[in-house]
CSV table of C-alpha atoms in Angstrom, one decimal:
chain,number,residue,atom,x,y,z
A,1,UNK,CA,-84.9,88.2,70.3
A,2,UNK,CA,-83.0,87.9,73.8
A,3,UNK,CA,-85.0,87.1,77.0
A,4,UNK,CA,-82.9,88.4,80.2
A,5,UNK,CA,-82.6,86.0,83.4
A,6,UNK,CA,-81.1,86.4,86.8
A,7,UNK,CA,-79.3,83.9,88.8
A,8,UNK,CA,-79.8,84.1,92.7
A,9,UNK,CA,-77.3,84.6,94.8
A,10,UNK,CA,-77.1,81.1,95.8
A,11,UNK,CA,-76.1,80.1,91.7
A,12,UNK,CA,-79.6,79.0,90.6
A,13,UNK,CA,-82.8,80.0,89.0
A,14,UNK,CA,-85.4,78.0,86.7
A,15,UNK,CA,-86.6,79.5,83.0
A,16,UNK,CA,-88.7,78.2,80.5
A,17,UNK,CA,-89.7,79.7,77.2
A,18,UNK,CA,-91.7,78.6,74.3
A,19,UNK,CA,-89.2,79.2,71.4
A,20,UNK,CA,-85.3,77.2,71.7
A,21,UNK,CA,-83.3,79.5,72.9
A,22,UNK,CA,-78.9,79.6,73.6
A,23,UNK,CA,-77.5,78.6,76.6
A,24,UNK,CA,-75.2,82.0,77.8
A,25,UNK,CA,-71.7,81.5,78.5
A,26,UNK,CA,-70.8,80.5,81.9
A,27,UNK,CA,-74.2,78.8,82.4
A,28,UNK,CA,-75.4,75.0,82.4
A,29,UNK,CA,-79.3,73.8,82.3
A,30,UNK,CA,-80.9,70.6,83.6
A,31,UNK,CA,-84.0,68.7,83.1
A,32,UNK,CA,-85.6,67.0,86.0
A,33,UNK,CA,-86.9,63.7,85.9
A,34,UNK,CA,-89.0,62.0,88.8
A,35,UNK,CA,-87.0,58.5,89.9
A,36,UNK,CA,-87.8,56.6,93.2
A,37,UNK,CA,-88.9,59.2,94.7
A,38,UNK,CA,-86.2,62.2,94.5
A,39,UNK,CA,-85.7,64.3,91.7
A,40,UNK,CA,-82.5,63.9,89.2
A,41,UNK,CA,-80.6,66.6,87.5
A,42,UNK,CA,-79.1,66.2,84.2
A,43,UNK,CA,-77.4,68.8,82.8
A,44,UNK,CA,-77.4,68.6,79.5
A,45,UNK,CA,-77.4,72.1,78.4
A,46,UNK,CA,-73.8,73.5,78.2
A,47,UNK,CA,-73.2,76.7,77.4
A,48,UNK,CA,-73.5,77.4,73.9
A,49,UNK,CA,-75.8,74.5,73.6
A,50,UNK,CA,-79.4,75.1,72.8
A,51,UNK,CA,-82.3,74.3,74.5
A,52,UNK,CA,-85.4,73.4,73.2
A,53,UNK,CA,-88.7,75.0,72.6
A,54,UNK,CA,-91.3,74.4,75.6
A,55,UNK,CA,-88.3,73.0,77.7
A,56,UNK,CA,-88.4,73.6,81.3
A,57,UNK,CA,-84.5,73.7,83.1
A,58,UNK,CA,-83.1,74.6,86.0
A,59,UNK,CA,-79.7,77.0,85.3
A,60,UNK,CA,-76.7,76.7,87.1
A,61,UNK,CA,-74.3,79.5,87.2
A,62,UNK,CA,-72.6,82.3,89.2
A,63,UNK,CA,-75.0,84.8,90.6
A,64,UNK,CA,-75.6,87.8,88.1
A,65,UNK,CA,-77.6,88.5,84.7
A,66,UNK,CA,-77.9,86.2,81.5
A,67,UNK,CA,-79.3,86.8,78.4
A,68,UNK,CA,-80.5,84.0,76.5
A,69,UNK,CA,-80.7,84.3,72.3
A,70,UNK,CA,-83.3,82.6,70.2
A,71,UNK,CA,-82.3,80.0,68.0
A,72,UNK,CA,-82.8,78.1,65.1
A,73,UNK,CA,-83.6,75.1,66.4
A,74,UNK,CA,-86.7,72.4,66.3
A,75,UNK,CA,-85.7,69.4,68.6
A,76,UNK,CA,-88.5,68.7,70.1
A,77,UNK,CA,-88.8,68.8,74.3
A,78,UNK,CA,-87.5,66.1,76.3
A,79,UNK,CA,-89.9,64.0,77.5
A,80,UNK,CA,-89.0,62.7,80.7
A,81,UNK,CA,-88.4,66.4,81.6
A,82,UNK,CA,-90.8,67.3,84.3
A,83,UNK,CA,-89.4,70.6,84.7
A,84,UNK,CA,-92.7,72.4,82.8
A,85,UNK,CA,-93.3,76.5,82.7
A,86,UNK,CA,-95.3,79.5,81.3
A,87,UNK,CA,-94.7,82.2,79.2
A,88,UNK,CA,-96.5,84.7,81.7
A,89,UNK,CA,-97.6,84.9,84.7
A,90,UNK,CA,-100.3,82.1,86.0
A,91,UNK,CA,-101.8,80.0,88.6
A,92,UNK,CA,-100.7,76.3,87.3
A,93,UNK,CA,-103.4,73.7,89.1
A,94,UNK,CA,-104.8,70.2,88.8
A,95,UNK,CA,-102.1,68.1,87.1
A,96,UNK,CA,-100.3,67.2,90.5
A,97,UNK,CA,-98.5,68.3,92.8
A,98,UNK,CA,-96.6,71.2,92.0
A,99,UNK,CA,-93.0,72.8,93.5
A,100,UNK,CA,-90.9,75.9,93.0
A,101,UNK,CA,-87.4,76.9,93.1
A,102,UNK,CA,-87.1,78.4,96.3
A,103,UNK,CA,-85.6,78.7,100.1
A,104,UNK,CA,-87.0,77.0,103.4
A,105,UNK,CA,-89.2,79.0,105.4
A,106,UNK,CA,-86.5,79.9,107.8
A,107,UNK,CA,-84.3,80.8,104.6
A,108,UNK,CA,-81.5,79.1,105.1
A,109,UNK,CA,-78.9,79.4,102.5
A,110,UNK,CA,-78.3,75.5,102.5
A,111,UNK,CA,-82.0,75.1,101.9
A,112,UNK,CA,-82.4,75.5,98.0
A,113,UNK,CA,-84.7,73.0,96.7
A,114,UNK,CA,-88.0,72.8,95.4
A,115,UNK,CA,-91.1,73.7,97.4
A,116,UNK,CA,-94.8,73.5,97.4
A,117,UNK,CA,-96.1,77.2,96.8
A,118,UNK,CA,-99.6,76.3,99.2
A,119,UNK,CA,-100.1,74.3,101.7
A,120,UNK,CA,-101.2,70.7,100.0
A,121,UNK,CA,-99.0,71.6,96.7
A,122,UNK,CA,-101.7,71.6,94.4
A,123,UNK,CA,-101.7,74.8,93.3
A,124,UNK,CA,-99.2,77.3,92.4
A,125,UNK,CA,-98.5,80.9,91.1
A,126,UNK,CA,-95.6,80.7,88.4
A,127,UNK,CA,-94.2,84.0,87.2
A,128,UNK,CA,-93.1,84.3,83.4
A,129,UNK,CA,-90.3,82.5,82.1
A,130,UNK,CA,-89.9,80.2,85.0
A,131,UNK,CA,-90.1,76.8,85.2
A,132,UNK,CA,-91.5,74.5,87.7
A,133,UNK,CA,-91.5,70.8,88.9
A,134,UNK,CA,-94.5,68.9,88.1
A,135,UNK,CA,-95.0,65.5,89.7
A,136,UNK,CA,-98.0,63.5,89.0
A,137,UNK,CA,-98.3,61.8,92.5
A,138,UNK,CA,-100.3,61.9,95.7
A,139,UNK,CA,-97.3,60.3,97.4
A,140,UNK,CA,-94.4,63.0,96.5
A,141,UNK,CA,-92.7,64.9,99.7
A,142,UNK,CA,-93.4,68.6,100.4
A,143,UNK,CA,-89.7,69.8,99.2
A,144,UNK,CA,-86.8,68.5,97.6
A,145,UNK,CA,-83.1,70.0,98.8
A,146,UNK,CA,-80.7,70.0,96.1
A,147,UNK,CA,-77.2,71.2,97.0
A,148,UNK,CA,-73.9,71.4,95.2
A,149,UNK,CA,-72.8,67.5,95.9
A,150,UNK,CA,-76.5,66.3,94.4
A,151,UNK,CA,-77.6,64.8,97.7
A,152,UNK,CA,-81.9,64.9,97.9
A,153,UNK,CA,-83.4,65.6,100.9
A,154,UNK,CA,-86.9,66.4,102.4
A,155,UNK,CA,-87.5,70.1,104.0
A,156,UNK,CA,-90.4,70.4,106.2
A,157,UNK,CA,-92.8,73.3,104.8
A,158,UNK,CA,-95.5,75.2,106.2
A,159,UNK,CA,-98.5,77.1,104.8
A,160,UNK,CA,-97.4,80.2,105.7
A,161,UNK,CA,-94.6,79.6,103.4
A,162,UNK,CA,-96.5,80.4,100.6
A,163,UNK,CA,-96.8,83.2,98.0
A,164,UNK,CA,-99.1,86.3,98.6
A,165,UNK,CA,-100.6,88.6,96.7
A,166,UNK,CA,-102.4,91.4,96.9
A,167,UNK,CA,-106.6,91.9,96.1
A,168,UNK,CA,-105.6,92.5,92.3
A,169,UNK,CA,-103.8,89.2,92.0
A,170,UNK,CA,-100.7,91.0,92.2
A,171,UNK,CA,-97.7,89.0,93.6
A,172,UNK,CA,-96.1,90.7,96.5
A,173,UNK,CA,-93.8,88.2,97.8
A,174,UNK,CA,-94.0,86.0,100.9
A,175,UNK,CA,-92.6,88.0,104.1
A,176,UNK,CA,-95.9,89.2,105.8
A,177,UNK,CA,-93.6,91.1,107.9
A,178,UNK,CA,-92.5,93.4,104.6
A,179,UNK,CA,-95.9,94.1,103.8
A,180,UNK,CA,-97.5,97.5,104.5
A,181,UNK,CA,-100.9,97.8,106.5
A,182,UNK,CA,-103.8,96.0,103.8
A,183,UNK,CA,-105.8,93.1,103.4
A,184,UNK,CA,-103.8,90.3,101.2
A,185,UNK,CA,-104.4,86.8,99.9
A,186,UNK,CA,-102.6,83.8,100.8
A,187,UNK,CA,-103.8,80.2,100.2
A,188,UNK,CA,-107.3,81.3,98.6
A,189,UNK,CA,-107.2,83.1,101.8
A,190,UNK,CA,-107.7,87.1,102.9
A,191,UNK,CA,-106.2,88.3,105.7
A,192,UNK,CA,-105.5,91.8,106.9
A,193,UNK,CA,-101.6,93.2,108.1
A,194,UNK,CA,-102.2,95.7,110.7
């Protein structure tokens, strides 16, 4: 079986899968661990390497499509990894605070890190095949930057950074400005674009 990912433009994405899977050529994968409050990288997946069942990692690569392979493999999981993820789409709650590979608010292409999806980070929608940061602390920041030189930093975040969806549960992304006229969901709250 192969399971297709995309890299941003900006070089990274997140995947997670529940079978170990082959890192693709020109691609690196890292678990995330939770030390003194920032979160560390290590990139142990090399290309060619494989990753292990139920393993949550951050990719690394030029921008374009990958396609990972399955692989015969049972390591089991790190387990310092906090990098966790689903196999399809769900709202992931009330283990901790949970953060998402994303942008600032203001989109700034410096800005990748990882971001609380609401507004107190409790809560999250996680599409299939990603992976997201779990922390299980009421003292974490908002965001984390990460940048090509691995220096952490804090990014300010504001509710109205968050995902929204339509009435169906549908994601629809996060600029209200893109949206067409209809009442959406934001939060665990509706509100209506004109």
């Amino acid at each position: 079986n192969e399971i297709p990912v995309t890299v941003s433009k900006y070089g990274y994405a997140t995947f997670f899968h529940n079978h170990a899977v082959k890192v693709p050529e020109g691609m690196q994968a890292a678990t995330v661990t939770y030390e003194n409050d920032n979160f560390k990288y290590n990139y142990r997946y090399q290309a060619g390497s494989v990753i292990p069942a139920n393993t949550g990692v951050m990719l690394k690569a030029e921008p374009g499509n990958y396609v990972f392979s399955y692989a015969d493999d049972s390591t089991p999981a790190p387990e310092d990894n906090i990098m966790k993820g689903s196999v399809n789409d769900t709202i992931v709650s009330g283990e901790g605070l949970y953060y998402k590979l994303s942008l600032n608010k203001a989109r700034d292409a410096n800005s990748i890190g990882f971001y609380w999806d609401n507004a107190d980070g409790t809560r999250m929608s996680n599409p299939a095949h990603k992976g997201y940061v779990l922390v299980v602390s009421s003292h974490a920041a908002k965001a984390f930057g990460y940048n090509t030189t691995m220096d952490f930093g804090t990014f300010s975040l504001d509710e109205n950074d968050a995902d929204i969806f339509d009435l169906s549960g549908r994601y629809v992304g996060r600029d209200v400005k893109l949206l067409p006229k209809g009442v959406y969901i934001r939060n665990n709250k509706k509100f209506v674009v004109k």
